Coordinates of C-alpha atoms in Angstrom, one line a residue:
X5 CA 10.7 22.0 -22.5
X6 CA 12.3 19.3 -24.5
X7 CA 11.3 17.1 -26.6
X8 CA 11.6 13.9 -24.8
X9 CA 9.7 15.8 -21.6
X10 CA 6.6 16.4 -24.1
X11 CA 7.1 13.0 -24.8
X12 CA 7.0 11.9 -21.5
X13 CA 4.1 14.2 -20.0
X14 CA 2.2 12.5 -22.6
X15 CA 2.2 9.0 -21.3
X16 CA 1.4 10.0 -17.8
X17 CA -1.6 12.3 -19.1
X18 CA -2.3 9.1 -21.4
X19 CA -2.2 6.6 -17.6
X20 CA -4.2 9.4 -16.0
X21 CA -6.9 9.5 -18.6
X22 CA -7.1 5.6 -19.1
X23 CA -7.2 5.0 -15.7
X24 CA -10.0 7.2 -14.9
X25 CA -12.2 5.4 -17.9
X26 CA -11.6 2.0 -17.1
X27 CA -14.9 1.5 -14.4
X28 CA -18.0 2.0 -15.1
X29 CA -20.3 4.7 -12.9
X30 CA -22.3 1.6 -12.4
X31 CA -19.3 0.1 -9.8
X32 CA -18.9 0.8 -6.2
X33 CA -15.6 0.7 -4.8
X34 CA -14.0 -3.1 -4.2
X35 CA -14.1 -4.7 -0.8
X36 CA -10.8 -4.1 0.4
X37 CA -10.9 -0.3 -0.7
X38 CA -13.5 0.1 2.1
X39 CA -11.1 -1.6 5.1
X40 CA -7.9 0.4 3.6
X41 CA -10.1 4.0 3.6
X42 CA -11.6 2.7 6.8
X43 CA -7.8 2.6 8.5
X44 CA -7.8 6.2 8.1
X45 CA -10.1 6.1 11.2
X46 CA -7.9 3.8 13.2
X47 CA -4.2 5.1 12.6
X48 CA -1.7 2.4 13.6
X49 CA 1.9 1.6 12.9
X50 CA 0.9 -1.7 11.8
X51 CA -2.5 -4.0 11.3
X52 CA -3.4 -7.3 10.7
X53 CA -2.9 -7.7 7.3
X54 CA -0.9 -5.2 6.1
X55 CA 1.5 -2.2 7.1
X56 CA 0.5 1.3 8.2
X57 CA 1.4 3.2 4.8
X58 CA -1.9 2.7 3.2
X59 CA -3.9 4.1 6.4
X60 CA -1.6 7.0 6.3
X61 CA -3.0 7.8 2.1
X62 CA -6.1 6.6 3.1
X63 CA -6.2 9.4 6.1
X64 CA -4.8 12.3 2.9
X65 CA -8.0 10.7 0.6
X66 CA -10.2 11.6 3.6
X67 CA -9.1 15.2 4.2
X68 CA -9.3 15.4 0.1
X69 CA -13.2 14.3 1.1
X70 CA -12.8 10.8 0.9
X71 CA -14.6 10.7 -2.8
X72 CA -14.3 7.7 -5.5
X73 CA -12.0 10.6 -7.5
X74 CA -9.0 11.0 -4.9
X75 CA -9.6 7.1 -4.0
X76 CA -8.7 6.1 -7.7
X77 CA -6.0 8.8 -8.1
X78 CA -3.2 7.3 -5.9
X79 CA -3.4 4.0 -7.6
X80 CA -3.4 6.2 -10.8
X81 CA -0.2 8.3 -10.0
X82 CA 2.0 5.0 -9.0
X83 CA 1.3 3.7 -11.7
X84 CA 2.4 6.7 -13.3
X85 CA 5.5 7.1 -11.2
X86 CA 6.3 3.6 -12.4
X87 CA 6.5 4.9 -16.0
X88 CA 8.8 7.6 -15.0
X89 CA 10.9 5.5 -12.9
X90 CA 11.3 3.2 -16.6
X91 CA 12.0 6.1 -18.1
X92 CA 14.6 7.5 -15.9
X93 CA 16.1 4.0 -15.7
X94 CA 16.2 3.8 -19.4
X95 CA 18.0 7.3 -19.7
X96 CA 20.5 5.9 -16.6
X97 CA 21.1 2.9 -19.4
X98 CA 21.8 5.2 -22.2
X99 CA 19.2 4.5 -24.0
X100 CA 17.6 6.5 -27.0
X101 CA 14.4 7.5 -27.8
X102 CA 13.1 4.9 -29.6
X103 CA 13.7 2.8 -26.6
X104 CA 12.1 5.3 -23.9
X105 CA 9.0 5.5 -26.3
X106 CA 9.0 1.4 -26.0
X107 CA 9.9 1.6 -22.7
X108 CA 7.1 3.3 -22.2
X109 CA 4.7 2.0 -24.3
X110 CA 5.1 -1.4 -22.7
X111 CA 4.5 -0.5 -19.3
X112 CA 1.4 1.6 -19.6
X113 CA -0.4 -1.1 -21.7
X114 CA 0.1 -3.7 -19.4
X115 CA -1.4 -5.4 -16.4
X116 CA -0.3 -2.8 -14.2
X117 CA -3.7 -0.9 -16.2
X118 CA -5.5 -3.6 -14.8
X119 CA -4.0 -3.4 -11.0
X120 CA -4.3 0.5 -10.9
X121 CA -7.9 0.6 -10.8
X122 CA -8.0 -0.6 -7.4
X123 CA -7.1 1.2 -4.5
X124 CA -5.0 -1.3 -2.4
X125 CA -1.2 -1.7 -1.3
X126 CA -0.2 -3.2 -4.6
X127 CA 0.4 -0.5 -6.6
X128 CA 2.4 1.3 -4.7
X129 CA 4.4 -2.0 -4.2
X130 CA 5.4 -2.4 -8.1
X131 CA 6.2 0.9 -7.9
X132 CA 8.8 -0.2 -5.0
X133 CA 10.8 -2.4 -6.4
X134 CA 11.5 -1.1 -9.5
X135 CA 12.4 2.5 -7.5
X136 CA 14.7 0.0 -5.6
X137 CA 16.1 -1.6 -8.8
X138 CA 16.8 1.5 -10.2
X139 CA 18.8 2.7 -7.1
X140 CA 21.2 -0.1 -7.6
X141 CA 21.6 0.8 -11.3
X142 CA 22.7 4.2 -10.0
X143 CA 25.0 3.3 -7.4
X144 CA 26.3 1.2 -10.4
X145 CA 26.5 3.7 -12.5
X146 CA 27.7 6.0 -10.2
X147 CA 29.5 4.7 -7.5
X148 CA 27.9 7.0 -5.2
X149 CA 27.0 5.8 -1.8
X150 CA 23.8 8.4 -1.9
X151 CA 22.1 5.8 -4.0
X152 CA 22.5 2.8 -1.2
X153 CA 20.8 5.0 1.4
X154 CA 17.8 5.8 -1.2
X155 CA 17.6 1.9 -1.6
X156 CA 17.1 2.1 1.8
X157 CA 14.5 4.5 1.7
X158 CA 12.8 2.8 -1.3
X159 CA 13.0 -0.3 0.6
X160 CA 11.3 0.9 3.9
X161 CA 8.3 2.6 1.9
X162 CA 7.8 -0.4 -0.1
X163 CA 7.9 -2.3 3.6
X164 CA 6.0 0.0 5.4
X165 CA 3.8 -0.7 2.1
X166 CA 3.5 -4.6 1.8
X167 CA 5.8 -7.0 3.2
X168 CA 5.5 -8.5 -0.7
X169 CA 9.3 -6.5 -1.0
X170 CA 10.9 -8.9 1.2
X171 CA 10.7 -11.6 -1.6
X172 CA 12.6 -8.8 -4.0
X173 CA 15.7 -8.8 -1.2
X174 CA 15.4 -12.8 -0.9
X175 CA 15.8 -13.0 -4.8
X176 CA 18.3 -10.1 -4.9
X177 CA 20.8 -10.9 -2.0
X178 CA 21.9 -14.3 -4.1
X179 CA 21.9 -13.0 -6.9
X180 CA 24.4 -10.3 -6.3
X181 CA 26.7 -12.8 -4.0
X182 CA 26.9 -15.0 -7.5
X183 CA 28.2 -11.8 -9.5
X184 CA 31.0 -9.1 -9.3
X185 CA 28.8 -6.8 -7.7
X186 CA 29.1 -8.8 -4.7
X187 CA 31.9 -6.5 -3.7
X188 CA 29.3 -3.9 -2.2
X189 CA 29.2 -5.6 0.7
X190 CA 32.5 -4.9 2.0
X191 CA 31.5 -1.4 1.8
X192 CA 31.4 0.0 5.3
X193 CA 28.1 2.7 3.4
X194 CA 26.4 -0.5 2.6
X195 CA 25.8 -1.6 6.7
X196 CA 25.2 2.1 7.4
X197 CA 22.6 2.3 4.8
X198 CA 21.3 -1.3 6.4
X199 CA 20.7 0.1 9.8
X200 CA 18.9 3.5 8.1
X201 CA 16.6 1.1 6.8
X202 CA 16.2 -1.0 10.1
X203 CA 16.0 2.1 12.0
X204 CA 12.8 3.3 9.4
X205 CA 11.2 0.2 9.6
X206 CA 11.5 -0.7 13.5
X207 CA 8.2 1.0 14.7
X208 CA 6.2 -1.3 12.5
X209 CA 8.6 -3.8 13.7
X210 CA 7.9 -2.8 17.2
X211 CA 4.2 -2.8 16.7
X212 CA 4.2 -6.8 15.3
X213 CA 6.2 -7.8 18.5
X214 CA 3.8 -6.5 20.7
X215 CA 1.1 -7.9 18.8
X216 CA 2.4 -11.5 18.6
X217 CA 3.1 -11.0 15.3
X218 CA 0.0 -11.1 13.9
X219 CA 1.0 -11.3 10.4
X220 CA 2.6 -14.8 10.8
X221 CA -0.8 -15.4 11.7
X222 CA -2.3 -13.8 8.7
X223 CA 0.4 -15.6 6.0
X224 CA -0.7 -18.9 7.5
X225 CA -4.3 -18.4 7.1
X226 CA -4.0 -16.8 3.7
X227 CA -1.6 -20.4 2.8
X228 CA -4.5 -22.9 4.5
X229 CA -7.4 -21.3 2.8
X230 CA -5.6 -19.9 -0.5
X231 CA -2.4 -20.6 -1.4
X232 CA -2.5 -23.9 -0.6
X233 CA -5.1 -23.7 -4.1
X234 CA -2.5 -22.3 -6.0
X235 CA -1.3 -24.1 -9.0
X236 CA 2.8 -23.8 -9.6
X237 CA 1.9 -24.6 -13.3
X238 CA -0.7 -21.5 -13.4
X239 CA 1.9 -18.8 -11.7
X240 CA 4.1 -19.5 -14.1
X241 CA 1.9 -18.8 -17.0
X242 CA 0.2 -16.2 -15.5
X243 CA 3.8 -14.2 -15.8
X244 CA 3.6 -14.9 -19.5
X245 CA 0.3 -13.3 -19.3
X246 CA 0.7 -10.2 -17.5
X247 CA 3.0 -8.6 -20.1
X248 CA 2.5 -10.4 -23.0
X249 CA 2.8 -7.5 -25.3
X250 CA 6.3 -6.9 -24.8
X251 CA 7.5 -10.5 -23.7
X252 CA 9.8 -9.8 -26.3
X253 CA 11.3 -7.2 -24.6
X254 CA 11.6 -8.7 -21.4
X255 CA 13.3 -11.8 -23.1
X256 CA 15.7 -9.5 -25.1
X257 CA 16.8 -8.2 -21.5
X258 CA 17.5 -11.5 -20.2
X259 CA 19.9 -12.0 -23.2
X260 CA 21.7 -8.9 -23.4
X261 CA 22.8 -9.7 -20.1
X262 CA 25.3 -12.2 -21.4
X263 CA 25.5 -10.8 -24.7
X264 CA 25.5 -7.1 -24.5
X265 CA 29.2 -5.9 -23.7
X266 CA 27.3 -2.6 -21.6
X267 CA 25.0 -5.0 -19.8
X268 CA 27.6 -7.6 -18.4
X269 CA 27.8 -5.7 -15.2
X270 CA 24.5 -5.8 -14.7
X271 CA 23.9 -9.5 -15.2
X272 CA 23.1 -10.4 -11.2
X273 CA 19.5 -9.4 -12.7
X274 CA 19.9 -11.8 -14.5
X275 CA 20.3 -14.3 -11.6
X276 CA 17.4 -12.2 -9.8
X277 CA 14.8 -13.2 -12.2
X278 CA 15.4 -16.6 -11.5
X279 CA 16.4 -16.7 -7.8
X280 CA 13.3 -14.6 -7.1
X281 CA 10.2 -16.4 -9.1
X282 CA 11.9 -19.9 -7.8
X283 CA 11.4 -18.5 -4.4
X284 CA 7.5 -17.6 -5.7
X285 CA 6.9 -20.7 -6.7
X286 CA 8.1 -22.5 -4.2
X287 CA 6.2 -20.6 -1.5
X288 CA 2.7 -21.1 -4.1
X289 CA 2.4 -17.5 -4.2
X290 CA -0.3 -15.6 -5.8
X291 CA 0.8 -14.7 -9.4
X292 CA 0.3 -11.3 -9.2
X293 CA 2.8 -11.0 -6.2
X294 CA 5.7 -11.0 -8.9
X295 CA 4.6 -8.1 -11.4
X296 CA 6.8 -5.7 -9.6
X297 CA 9.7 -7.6 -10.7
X298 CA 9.4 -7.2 -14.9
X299 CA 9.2 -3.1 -15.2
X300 CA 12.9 -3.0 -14.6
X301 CA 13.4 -5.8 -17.4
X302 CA 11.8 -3.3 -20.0
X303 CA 14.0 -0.7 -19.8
X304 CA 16.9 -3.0 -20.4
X305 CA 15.4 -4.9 -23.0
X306 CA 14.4 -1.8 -25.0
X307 CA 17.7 -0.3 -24.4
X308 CA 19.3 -3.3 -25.7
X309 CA 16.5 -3.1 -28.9
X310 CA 17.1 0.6 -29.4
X311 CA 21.2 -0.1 -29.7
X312 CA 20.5 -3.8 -32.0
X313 CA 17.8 -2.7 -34.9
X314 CA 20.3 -0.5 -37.0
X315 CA 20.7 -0.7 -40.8
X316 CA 17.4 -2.2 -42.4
X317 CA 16.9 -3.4 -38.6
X318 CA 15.5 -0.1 -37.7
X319 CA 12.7 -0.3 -40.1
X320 CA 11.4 -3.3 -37.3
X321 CA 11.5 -0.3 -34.6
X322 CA 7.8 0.7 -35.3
X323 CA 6.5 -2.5 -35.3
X324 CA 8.4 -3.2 -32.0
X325 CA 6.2 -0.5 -30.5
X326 CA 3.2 -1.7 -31.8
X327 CA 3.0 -4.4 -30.9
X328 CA 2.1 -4.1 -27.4
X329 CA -0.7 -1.7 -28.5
X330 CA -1.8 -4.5 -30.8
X331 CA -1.2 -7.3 -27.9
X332 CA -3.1 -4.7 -25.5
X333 CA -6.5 -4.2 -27.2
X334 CA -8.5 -7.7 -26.5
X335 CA -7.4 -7.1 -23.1
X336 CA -9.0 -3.5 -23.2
X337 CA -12.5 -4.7 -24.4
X338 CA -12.6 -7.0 -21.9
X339 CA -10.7 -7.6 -18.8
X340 CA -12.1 -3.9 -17.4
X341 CA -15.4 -3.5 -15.2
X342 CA -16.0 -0.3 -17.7
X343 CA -19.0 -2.0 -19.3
X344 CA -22.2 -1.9 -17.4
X345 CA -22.9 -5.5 -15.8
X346 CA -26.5 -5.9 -18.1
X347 CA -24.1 -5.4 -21.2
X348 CA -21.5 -7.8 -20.1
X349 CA -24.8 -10.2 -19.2
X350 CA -26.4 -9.6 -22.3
X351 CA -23.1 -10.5 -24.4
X352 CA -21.3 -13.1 -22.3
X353 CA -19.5 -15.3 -24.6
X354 CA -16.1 -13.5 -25.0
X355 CA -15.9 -13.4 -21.3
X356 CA -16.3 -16.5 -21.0
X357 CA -14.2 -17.4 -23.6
X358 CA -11.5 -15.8 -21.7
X359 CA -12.5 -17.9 -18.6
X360 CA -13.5 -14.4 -17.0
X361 CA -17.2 -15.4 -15.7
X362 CA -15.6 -18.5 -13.9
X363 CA -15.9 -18.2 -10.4
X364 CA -13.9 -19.1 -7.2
X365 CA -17.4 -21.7 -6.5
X366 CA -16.3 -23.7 -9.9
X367 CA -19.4 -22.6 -11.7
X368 CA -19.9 -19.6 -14.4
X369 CA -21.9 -16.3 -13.8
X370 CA -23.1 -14.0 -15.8
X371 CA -20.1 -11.5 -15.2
X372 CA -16.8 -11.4 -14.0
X373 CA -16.1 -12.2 -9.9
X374 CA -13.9 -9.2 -9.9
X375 CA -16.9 -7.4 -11.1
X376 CA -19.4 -8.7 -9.1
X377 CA -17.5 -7.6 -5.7
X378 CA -17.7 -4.0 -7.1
X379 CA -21.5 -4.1 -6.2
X380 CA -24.0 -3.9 -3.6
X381 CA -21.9 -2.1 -1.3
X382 CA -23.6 1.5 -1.5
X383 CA -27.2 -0.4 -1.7
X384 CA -26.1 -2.4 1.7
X385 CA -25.3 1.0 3.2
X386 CA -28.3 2.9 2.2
X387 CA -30.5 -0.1 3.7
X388 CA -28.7 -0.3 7.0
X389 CA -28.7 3.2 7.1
X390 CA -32.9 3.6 7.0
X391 CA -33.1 0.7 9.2
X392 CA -31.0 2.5 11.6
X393 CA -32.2 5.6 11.7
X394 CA -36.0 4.3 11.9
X395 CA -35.0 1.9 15.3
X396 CA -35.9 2.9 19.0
X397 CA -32.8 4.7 20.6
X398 CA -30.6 4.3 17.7
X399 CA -27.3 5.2 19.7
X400 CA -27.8 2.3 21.2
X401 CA -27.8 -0.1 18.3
X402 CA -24.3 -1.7 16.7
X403 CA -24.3 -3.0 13.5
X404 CA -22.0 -6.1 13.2
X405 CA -21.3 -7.5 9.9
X406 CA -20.3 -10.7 8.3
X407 CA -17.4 -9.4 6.9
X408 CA -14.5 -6.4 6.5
X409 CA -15.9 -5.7 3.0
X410 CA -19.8 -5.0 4.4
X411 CA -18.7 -3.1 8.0
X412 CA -16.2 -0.9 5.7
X413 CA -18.7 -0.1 2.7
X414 CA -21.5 0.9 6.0
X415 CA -18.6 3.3 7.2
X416 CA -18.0 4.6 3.9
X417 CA -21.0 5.6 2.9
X418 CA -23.3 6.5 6.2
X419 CA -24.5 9.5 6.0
X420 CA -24.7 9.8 9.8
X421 CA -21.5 10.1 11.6
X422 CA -22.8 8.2 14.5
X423 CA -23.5 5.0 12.5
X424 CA -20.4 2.4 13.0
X425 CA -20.1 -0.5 11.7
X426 CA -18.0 -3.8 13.0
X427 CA -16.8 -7.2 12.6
X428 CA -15.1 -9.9 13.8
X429 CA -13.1 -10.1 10.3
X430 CA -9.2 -9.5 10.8
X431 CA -8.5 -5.6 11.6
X432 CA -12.1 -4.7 12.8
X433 CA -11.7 -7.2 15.4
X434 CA -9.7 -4.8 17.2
X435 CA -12.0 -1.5 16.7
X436 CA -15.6 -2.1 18.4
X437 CA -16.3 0.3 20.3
X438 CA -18.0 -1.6 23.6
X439 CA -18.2 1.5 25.8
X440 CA -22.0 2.7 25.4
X441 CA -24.6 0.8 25.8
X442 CA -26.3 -1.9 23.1
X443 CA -30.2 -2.2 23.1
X444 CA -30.5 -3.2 19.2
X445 CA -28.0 -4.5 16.8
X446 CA -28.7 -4.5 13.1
X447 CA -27.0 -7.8 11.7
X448 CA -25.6 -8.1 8.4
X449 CA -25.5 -11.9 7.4
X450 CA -23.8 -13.2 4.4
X451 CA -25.9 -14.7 2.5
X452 CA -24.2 -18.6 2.7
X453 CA -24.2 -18.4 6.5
X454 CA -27.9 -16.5 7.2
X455 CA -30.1 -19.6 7.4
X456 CA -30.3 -19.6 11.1
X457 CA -29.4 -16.3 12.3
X458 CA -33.1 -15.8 13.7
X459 CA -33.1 -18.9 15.5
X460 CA -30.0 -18.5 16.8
X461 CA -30.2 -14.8 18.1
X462 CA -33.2 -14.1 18.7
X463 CA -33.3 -15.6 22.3
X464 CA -31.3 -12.8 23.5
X465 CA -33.7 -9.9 22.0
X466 CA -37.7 -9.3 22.5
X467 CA -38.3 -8.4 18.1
X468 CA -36.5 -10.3 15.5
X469 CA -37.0 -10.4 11.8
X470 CA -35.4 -9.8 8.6
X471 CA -35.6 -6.4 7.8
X472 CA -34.2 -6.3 3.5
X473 CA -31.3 -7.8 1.9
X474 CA -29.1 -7.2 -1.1
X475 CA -31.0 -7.2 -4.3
X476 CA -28.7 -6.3 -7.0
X477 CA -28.5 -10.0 -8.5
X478 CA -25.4 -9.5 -10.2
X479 CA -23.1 -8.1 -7.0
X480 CA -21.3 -11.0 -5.0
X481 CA -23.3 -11.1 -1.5
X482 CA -26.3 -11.0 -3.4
X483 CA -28.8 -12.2 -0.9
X484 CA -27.1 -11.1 2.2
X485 CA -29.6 -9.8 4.3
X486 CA -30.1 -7.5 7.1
X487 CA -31.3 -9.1 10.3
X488 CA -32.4 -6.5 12.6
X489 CA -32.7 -7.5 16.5
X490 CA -34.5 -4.8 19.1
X491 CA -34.3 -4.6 23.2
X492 CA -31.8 -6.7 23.9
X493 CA -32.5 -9.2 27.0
X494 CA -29.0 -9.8 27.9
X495 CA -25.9 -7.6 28.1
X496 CA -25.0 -7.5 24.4
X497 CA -21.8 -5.7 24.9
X498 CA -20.8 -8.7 27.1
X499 CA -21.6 -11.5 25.1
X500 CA -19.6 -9.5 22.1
X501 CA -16.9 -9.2 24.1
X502 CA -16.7 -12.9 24.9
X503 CA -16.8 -13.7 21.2
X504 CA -13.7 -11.1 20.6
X505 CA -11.7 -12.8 23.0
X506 CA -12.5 -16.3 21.5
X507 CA -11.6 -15.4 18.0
X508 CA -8.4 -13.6 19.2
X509 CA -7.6 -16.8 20.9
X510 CA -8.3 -18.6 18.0
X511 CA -5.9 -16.5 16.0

């Protein structure tokens, strides 16, 4: 084994072990971790919000046994992958030891620390493009046609993934049409390896057109009720802030393009930097869509460093490394849910400080929003799951929730197999199960729209009452309550069925 292997093994041992300490035993999973491991259940080509890749983990996690463990290792080993990607792509570059050791170094002490705690599509999506940047830098490198049809493959993962990659081909198509590497597209391998990737990605393709699209549907919700919130100004700073421990390295990338003799024929990444966060900000998209795009700008940066600090200059080669370690460490005390949420309470001011305990309402709690949606979930379960069992004929009751986050956490955690849990929130609208007969449903209200859930329902039903309700004070839907409603008077399955078809209509 060599020496820059022992190296390497290292850093992913190093992800593995930071990742796994970053959350506190005091955390449940996150709200979309429960809809992505509830997917599993309801294997698709595509869905509502997103593409089928992260049911098809989601199904592996559950024959693993579906545990916090295996749900936090996937995020875990992309983000390790990313690493070695780096480092491979630094090694492609010619570059030395000292600048796979930065490489490195930059990318595990990062945001991406921060986006790898969470089980959802975005790791694997960083993880994406810079696989597909470094396929180009092969085919570059090597002229061989091999790599365009692992672009292709890269790109159809990273699709079948998130549709987030399209914005790295809208940045990247320009860019390369600008530069001397625009000759690859009167390669006749180019438009095979075009339809390979058509032909990989057509089922999910398949799958929208038959469901009118429903992802057009999605995008314009998610830009009337969040992106039309988003500040340009604030993207554009965020990306200062997500790798602000090696900035400098970045930078140094985006200069040795035009500088660096090795680099010149590389510089359409130059051009895709800039084509590709002007098409970000023009759309107002969330800041953290772009992260994928800086990994590959490490490795060319500390390439570049690695072959500049000679003579005295290499004296400045330890400091270059520390200094994202340095950068890294306020970000390690605090931006984490690995504290419990009574010492975060009990020692606020840092967090807020940092602007951490500001909330999407406008007003300060006493921890972090992020945080706070990391609890109550298993408590909600545990409640609904009593009440269930306790009700007259309980195969006859459905539990319909407020939300994806409550109906997955209920399906997470249930003990009892039977117990299914459903919404009218964007992919459970298309699983209830309407076949067998409802006498009771248990109704889980959030706790900003519960005021007149008795007085509304409980016409149809002979009992009503509020059975229990979140009591964690420091979880999200605190207060969201459990209404419970018993012998139904009407044809529930009917009425439910009605209200599906009006939201779908709707949509």
């Amino acid at each position: 084994m060599t020496k820059k292997t022992i190296i390497l093994l290292t850093f992913i041992l190093a992800k593995f072990m930071l990742q796994y300490s970053l959350i506190s035993s005091e955390y449940d999973l996150q709200r979309d971790e429960y809809m992505h491991l509830d997917q599993a259940n309801h294997l698709a080509w595509g869905y509502a919000t997103i593409p089928p890749m992260t049911s098809w983990l989601s199904s592996i996690i559950q024959l693993l046994g579906n545990t916090p463990f295996w749900v936090r290792f996937f995020p875990t080993l992309f983000g390790a992958l990313t690493i070695v990607v780096v480092w491979k792509t630094i090694e492609a570059l010619k570059g030395d030891l000292f600048a796979l050791i930065l490489g490195a170094t930059c990318v595990l002490l990062s945001v991406l620390l921060r986006l790898n705690v969470l089980y959802q599509p975005n790791s694997l999506d960083v993880l994406s493009w810079v696989s597909l940047y470094f396929t180009l830098i092969k085919f570059i490198e090597t002229d061989k046609p091999k790599w365009l049809f692992m672009a292709a493959v890269v790109f159809c993962i990273g699709f079948l993934n998130k549709y987030n990659i399209v914005f790295l081909l809208i940045g990247l198509l320009p860019a390369i049409l600008v530069t001397e590497q625009r000759r690859v597209f009167a390669r006749k391998n180019f438009y095979f390896a075009l339809s390979l990737g058509l032909l990989l990605i057509s089922p999910n393709l398949w799958w929208q057109y038959t469901h009118h699209f429903p992802v057009f549907q999605h995008l314009k919700e998610l830009t009337d009720t969040q992106l039309v919130n988003v500040n340009r100004w604030n993207f554009l700073k965020a990306q200062l802030l997500y790798f602000v421990g090696c900035l400098f390295v970045i930078v140094s990338a985006l200069y040795a393009f035009w500088a660096y003799e090795p680099f010149k024929k590389y510089r359409f990444f130059f051009w895709t930097m800039m084509f590709t966060l002007a098409v970000f900000v023009y759309f107002k998209a969330k800041d953290y869509y772009a992260i994928g795009l800086y990994p590959i700008y490490i490795a060319f940066g500390a390439v570049y460093l690695g072959n500049i600090l000679t003579g005295w200059k290499q004296y400045l080669k330890p400091l270059a490394v520390a200094f994202p370690i340095v950068c890294f460490t306020p970000m390690y005390l605090y931006v984490f849910p690995d504290k419990s949420p009574i010492t975060i309470a009990k020692n606020p001011q840092p967090y807020k400080i940092l602007g951490l305990l500001h909330w999407e309402d406008g007003k300060d709690h006493a921890i972090p929003q992020d945080f706070a949606d990391m609890l109550g979930w298993k408590e909600l379960a545990n409640k609904v799951e009593t009440i269930y069992t306790a009700l007259p004929n309980p195969d006859q009751t459905m539990i319909l929730c407020d939300n994806y986050g409550q109906a997955g956490a209920i399906n997470y955690y249930a003990k009892n197999p039977k117990i299914k849990a459903f919404s009218f929130h964007d992919d459970y609208l298309n699983w209830f199960n309407l076949e067998q007969k409802t006498d009771n449903v248990i109704r889980i209200k959030y706790f900003k729209s519960k005021d007149h859930e008795l007085e509304e329902t409980s016409p149809f039903f002979e009992t009503a009452y509020a059975a229990d309700s979140i009591k964690n004070p420091y979880a999200l839907e605190y207060g969201t309550t459990i209404f419970v409603f018993k012998k139904a008077k009407v044809d529930i399955n009917a009425r439910i069925e009605k209200e599906i078809e009006e939201e779908r209509l709707a949509h």
